[in-house]
Amino acid sequence: MMAQRFKKKYGQNFLKDRDGVLYRIAEIAGVTAEDHILEIGPGAGALTEILLEKAKSVTAVEIDTDLERGLRERFRNNPRFTLVMGDFLKTDLREILEEKGLSGRKIKVVANIPYYITSPILQKLIDFRALIDCVFVMVQKEVGERICAKRGKARGILTLAVEYYGEAAGHFIIGKECFTPVPKVDSALISICFYEKTSLPALIPEAVFFHYIHAAFAGKRKTLVNNLAGLGFEKKTLAEILRETGIAENERAENVSLAEYTALISRLEALKKT
Ligand code: SAM
């Protein structure tokens, strides 16, 4: 493919198989002959080809119509490959999978996603988590650090938004030299494996949970007490409840775990009812 064909507006940085990076992704994703894979943005099909070697089927959603011919040509003899042309953010995932007879099955998502829409893609995958077992995606290294951070500045609403629904893990860093054209930043392979509804670690309704999380992170330099006071609680009461929950009085939102938030929010909700 000629260099001028890469489209920046679609976040096109294609993977070269440097040091077997494509195989490493498929291996970490644990792709087996039982797996139905969804790939977002197959590009020229480098990762798709490896996935097709191992998986039962690969369904790929690509927005760039200029790539359609090449992809159809490359995999023309493979009945286990389905190409869906369109914007992933606008596709009805349930319909696509139902058409393939995959409704109710748990698919795996394996993809080098376009970074300009990382958050909306992750949000959509979270929304459709009932259909998905695990997601293995390459993201910008810093975004990967944010998603997987257990403590510290990198931890934020995005981290909790993922932790609420699944277990996130970082696997390896992929240097920018592994892509064509070479981007400005390195990448990381991360995974999110969704919990079954019944085993969600935070058993607080999501609207309530995120109402508190958004408040907790409202002022970046403020302590948790000061941020939560924005919800109308007295600072003295908040400090007391924090202490009882095992959280330091002057703690910041970024250093609080999901389990601690769950305990804290339960206490605050109970307090509202008294
Ligand atoms: N998977 C290929 C690889 O690893 O070499 C290409 C990855 S490239 C980072 C991102 C791909 O996503 C491109 O093929 C781009 O055209 C496609 N893409 C961008 N926006 C998209 C969207 N909204 N829906 C579906 N595909 C999209």
Coordinates of C-alpha atoms and ligand atoms in Angstrom, one line a residue:
M1 CA 0.0 0.0 0.0
M2 CA 1.3 3.4 -0.9
A3 CA 2.1 5.7 2.0
Q4 CA -0.2 8.5 0.7
R5 CA -3.2 6.2 1.0
F6 CA -3.2 6.3 4.8
K7 CA -6.0 8.4 6.1
K8 CA -5.2 10.4 9.2
K9 CA -8.9 11.3 9.7
Y10 CA -9.6 7.6 10.2
G11 CA -6.6 7.1 12.6
Q12 CA -4.9 4.8 10.1
N13 CA -1.6 3.5 11.5
F14 CA -1.2 0.0 10.3
L15 CA 0.7 -2.7 12.2
K16 CA 3.8 -4.2 10.8
D17 CA 4.5 -7.6 12.2
R18 CA 7.7 -6.6 13.9
D19 CA 9.0 -9.3 16.2
G20 CA 5.9 -11.3 15.8
V21 CA 3.7 -8.6 17.4
L22 CA 0.6 -9.7 15.6
Y23 CA 1.0 -13.3 16.8
R24 CA 1.7 -12.1 20.3
I25 CA -1.7 -10.2 20.3
A26 CA -3.6 -13.3 19.1
E27 CA -1.7 -15.4 21.7
I28 CA -2.5 -13.1 24.6
A29 CA -6.1 -12.9 23.5
G30 CA -6.0 -16.7 23.7
V31 CA -7.8 -17.1 20.3
T32 CA -8.8 -20.6 19.7
A33 CA -10.9 -22.5 17.0
E34 CA -13.9 -22.0 19.3
D35 CA -13.8 -18.2 19.2
H36 CA -15.9 -15.8 17.2
I37 CA -13.9 -12.6 16.9
L38 CA -15.1 -9.0 16.2
E39 CA -12.4 -6.8 14.8
I40 CA -12.9 -3.0 14.6
G41 CA -10.9 -1.4 11.8
P42 CA -9.2 -4.3 9.9
G43 CA -7.3 -1.8 7.7
A44 CA -5.3 -3.8 5.2
G45 CA -6.0 -7.0 7.1
A46 CA -2.7 -7.8 8.8
L47 CA -4.2 -8.7 12.2
T48 CA -7.3 -10.2 10.5
E49 CA -5.1 -12.7 8.7
I50 CA -3.6 -14.0 12.0
L51 CA -6.9 -14.1 13.7
L52 CA -8.4 -16.1 10.8
E53 CA -5.6 -18.6 11.2
K54 CA -6.8 -19.4 14.7
A55 CA -10.4 -18.4 15.2
K56 CA -13.7 -20.0 14.2
S57 CA -14.8 -16.7 12.5
V58 CA -13.8 -13.1 12.2
T59 CA -16.3 -10.3 11.7
A60 CA -14.6 -7.0 10.8
V61 CA -16.1 -3.6 10.7
E62 CA -14.3 -1.1 8.5
I63 CA -15.3 2.5 7.7
D64 CA -12.9 3.3 4.8
T65 CA -14.5 2.2 1.5
D66 CA -11.1 2.4 -0.2
L67 CA -10.0 -0.6 1.8
E68 CA -13.0 -2.8 0.9
R69 CA -11.7 -4.2 -2.3
G70 CA -8.3 -5.2 -0.9
L71 CA -9.9 -6.8 2.1
R72 CA -12.5 -8.8 0.0
E73 CA -9.7 -9.8 -2.3
R74 CA -7.3 -10.9 0.5
F75 CA -9.9 -13.1 2.2
R76 CA -12.0 -14.1 -0.8
N77 CA -11.6 -17.8 -0.2
N78 CA -12.3 -17.7 3.5
P79 CA -15.9 -18.4 4.4
R80 CA -15.1 -17.6 8.1
F81 CA -14.5 -14.0 7.3
T82 CA -17.3 -11.4 7.2
L83 CA -16.7 -7.8 6.3
V84 CA -19.1 -5.1 7.4
M85 CA -18.5 -1.7 5.8
G86 CA -19.5 1.2 8.0
D87 CA -18.9 3.3 11.0
F88 CA -18.5 1.0 14.0
L89 CA -20.1 3.6 16.3
K90 CA -23.2 3.6 14.2
T91 CA -23.5 -0.2 13.6
D92 CA -26.0 -2.3 15.4
L93 CA -23.7 -4.9 16.9
R94 CA -26.6 -7.1 18.0
E95 CA -28.0 -7.1 14.4
I96 CA -24.6 -7.9 12.9
L97 CA -24.1 -10.8 15.3
E98 CA -27.6 -12.1 14.9
E99 CA -27.2 -12.1 11.1
K100 CA -24.2 -14.5 11.6
G101 CA -26.3 -16.6 14.0
L102 CA -24.2 -15.5 16.9
S103 CA -26.8 -14.0 19.1
G104 CA -26.4 -14.9 22.7
R105 CA -22.9 -16.1 22.1
K106 CA -20.0 -14.4 23.8
I107 CA -17.6 -13.0 21.3
K108 CA -14.1 -11.7 21.7
V109 CA -13.1 -8.3 20.4
V110 CA -9.5 -8.2 19.1
A111 CA -8.5 -5.0 17.4
N112 CA -6.0 -2.2 16.8
I113 CA -8.6 0.5 17.2
P114 CA -8.5 4.0 15.7
Y115 CA -7.3 6.2 18.6
Y116 CA -9.4 9.2 17.7
I117 CA -12.5 7.4 18.9
T118 CA -11.0 5.2 21.7
S119 CA -13.5 6.3 24.4
P120 CA -16.7 6.0 22.3
I121 CA -15.5 2.6 21.1
L122 CA -14.9 1.4 24.6
Q123 CA -18.2 2.9 25.7
K124 CA -20.1 1.1 23.0
L125 CA -18.3 -2.2 23.9
I126 CA -19.3 -1.7 27.5
D127 CA -22.9 -1.0 26.4
F128 CA -22.9 -4.3 24.4
R129 CA -21.1 -6.3 27.1
A130 CA -23.9 -8.9 27.3
L131 CA -22.6 -10.1 23.9
I132 CA -18.9 -9.9 24.7
D133 CA -16.6 -12.0 26.8
C134 CA -13.3 -10.1 26.6
V135 CA -12.0 -7.2 24.7
F136 CA -8.3 -7.1 23.6
V137 CA -7.5 -3.7 22.1
M138 CA -4.5 -1.7 21.3
V139 CA -4.8 1.8 22.6
Q140 CA -2.5 4.8 23.1
K141 CA 0.0 3.9 25.9
E142 CA -1.2 6.7 28.1
V143 CA -4.8 5.7 27.7
G144 CA -3.9 2.1 28.6
E145 CA -2.1 3.4 31.7
R146 CA -5.3 5.3 32.7
I147 CA -7.6 2.4 32.2
C148 CA -5.4 0.0 34.2
A149 CA -4.2 2.4 37.0
K150 CA -4.9 1.1 40.5
R151 CA -3.7 4.3 42.2
G152 CA -2.3 7.7 41.3
K153 CA -2.8 10.5 38.8
A154 CA -3.5 8.2 35.9
R155 CA -6.6 6.9 37.6
G156 CA -9.8 8.7 36.7
I157 CA -13.4 8.4 35.6
L158 CA -12.4 6.2 32.7
T159 CA -10.6 3.8 35.0
L160 CA -13.7 3.4 37.2
A161 CA -16.0 3.3 34.1
V162 CA -14.1 0.2 33.1
E163 CA -13.6 -1.3 36.5
Y164 CA -17.3 -1.2 37.3
Y165 CA -18.1 -3.6 34.4
G166 CA -14.9 -5.7 34.0
E167 CA -11.4 -6.6 34.9
A168 CA -8.8 -4.6 33.0
A169 CA -5.2 -5.6 32.5
G170 CA -2.2 -4.2 30.6
H171 CA -0.2 -6.7 28.6
F172 CA 2.6 -5.1 26.6
I173 CA 3.8 -1.9 25.0
I174 CA 4.0 -1.7 21.3
G175 CA 6.6 0.8 20.1
K176 CA 5.5 3.4 17.5
E177 CA 8.1 2.0 15.1
C178 CA 5.8 -1.1 14.7
F179 CA 3.3 1.0 12.8
T180 CA 3.1 2.5 9.3
P181 CA 3.0 5.5 9.2
V182 CA 4.9 5.9 12.5
P183 CA 2.6 7.7 14.9
K184 CA 3.8 10.2 17.6
V185 CA 3.0 7.9 20.5
D186 CA 3.6 4.3 21.6
S187 CA 0.7 1.9 22.1
A188 CA -0.3 -0.8 24.6
L189 CA -2.3 -3.9 24.4
I190 CA -4.9 -4.0 27.1
S191 CA -7.8 -6.3 27.9
I192 CA -11.1 -5.9 29.6
C193 CA -13.0 -9.1 30.6
F194 CA -16.6 -8.3 31.5
Y195 CA -18.1 -9.6 34.7
E196 CA -21.4 -11.6 34.5
K197 CA -24.2 -9.4 35.7
T198 CA -24.5 -11.4 38.9
S199 CA -20.8 -11.0 39.8
L200 CA -20.4 -7.3 39.4
P201 CA -18.1 -6.2 42.2
A202 CA -19.9 -2.9 42.7
L203 CA -23.5 -3.8 43.5
I204 CA -24.7 -0.2 43.4
P205 CA -26.9 0.8 40.5
E206 CA -24.8 2.4 37.8
A207 CA -26.6 5.8 37.7
V208 CA -26.0 6.2 41.5
F209 CA -22.4 4.9 41.3
F210 CA -21.4 7.3 38.5
H211 CA -23.2 10.2 40.1
Y212 CA -20.8 9.9 43.0
I213 CA -17.7 9.1 40.8
H214 CA -18.3 12.2 38.7
A215 CA -18.5 14.3 41.8
A216 CA -15.4 12.7 43.4
F217 CA -13.3 13.6 40.4
A218 CA -14.9 17.0 39.8
G219 CA -12.0 19.1 41.1
K220 CA -8.7 17.5 40.2
R221 CA -6.6 19.1 42.9
K222 CA -9.3 18.9 45.6
T223 CA -9.5 16.2 48.2
L224 CA -12.3 13.6 48.1
V225 CA -14.1 15.4 51.0
N226 CA -14.1 18.7 49.2
N227 CA -15.3 17.2 46.0
L228 CA -18.1 15.1 47.6
A229 CA -19.2 18.2 49.6
G230 CA -20.4 19.5 46.3
L231 CA -23.2 16.9 46.5
G232 CA -24.5 18.7 49.6
F233 CA -22.9 16.6 52.4
E234 CA -21.3 18.2 55.4
K235 CA -17.5 18.0 55.3
K236 CA -17.4 16.8 58.9
T237 CA -19.8 14.0 58.2
L238 CA -17.8 13.0 55.0
A239 CA -14.5 12.9 56.9
E240 CA -16.1 10.7 59.5
I241 CA -17.5 8.3 56.9
L242 CA -14.3 8.2 55.0
R243 CA -12.4 7.2 58.2
E244 CA -14.9 4.5 59.0
T245 CA -14.5 3.2 55.4
G246 CA -10.8 3.0 55.9
I247 CA -10.0 5.9 53.6
A248 CA -7.7 8.7 54.8
E249 CA -9.6 12.0 55.5
N250 CA -7.4 14.0 53.1
E251 CA -7.4 11.3 50.4
R252 CA -7.8 12.2 46.7
A253 CA -10.3 10.5 44.4
E254 CA -7.5 8.9 42.4
N255 CA -6.3 6.8 45.3
V256 CA -9.5 5.1 46.1
S257 CA -10.3 1.6 44.9
L258 CA -13.5 0.3 43.5
A259 CA -14.2 -1.7 46.7
E260 CA -13.7 1.5 48.8
Y261 CA -16.0 3.5 46.5
T262 CA -18.6 0.9 46.8
A263 CA -18.5 0.9 50.6
L264 CA -18.3 4.7 50.7
I265 CA -21.3 5.2 48.3
S266 CA -23.4 2.7 50.2
R267 CA -22.8 4.6 53.5
L268 CA -23.6 7.9 51.9
E269 CA -26.8 6.6 50.2
A270 CA -27.9 5.2 53.6
L271 CA -27.2 8.5 55.2
K272 CA -29.4 10.3 52.7
K273 CA -32.3 8.0 53.7
T274 CA -32.0 8.8 57.4
Ligands
SAM1 N1 -6.2 -3.3 12.1 C1 -5.3 -2.6 11.2 C2 -3.9 -2.8 11.6 O1 -3.7 -3.1 12.8 O2 -3.0 -2.7 10.8 C3 -5.6 -1.1 11.1 C4 -5.6 -0.3 12.4 S1 -5.8 1.4 12.2 C5 -5.1 2.0 13.7 C6 -7.5 1.7 12.5 C7 -8.5 1.2 11.4 O3 -9.8 1.6 11.8 C8 -8.3 1.8 10.1 O4 -8.4 0.8 9.1 C9 -9.5 2.8 9.9 O5 -9.9 3.0 8.6 C10 -10.5 2.1 10.7 N2 -11.6 3.0 11.3 C11 -11.5 4.3 11.6 N3 -12.6 4.8 12.1 C12 -13.5 3.8 12.1 C13 -14.9 3.6 12.4 N4 -15.6 4.6 13.0 N5 -15.5 2.4 12.2 C14 -14.8 1.4 11.7 N6 -13.5 1.4 11.4 C15 -12.9 2.6 11.5

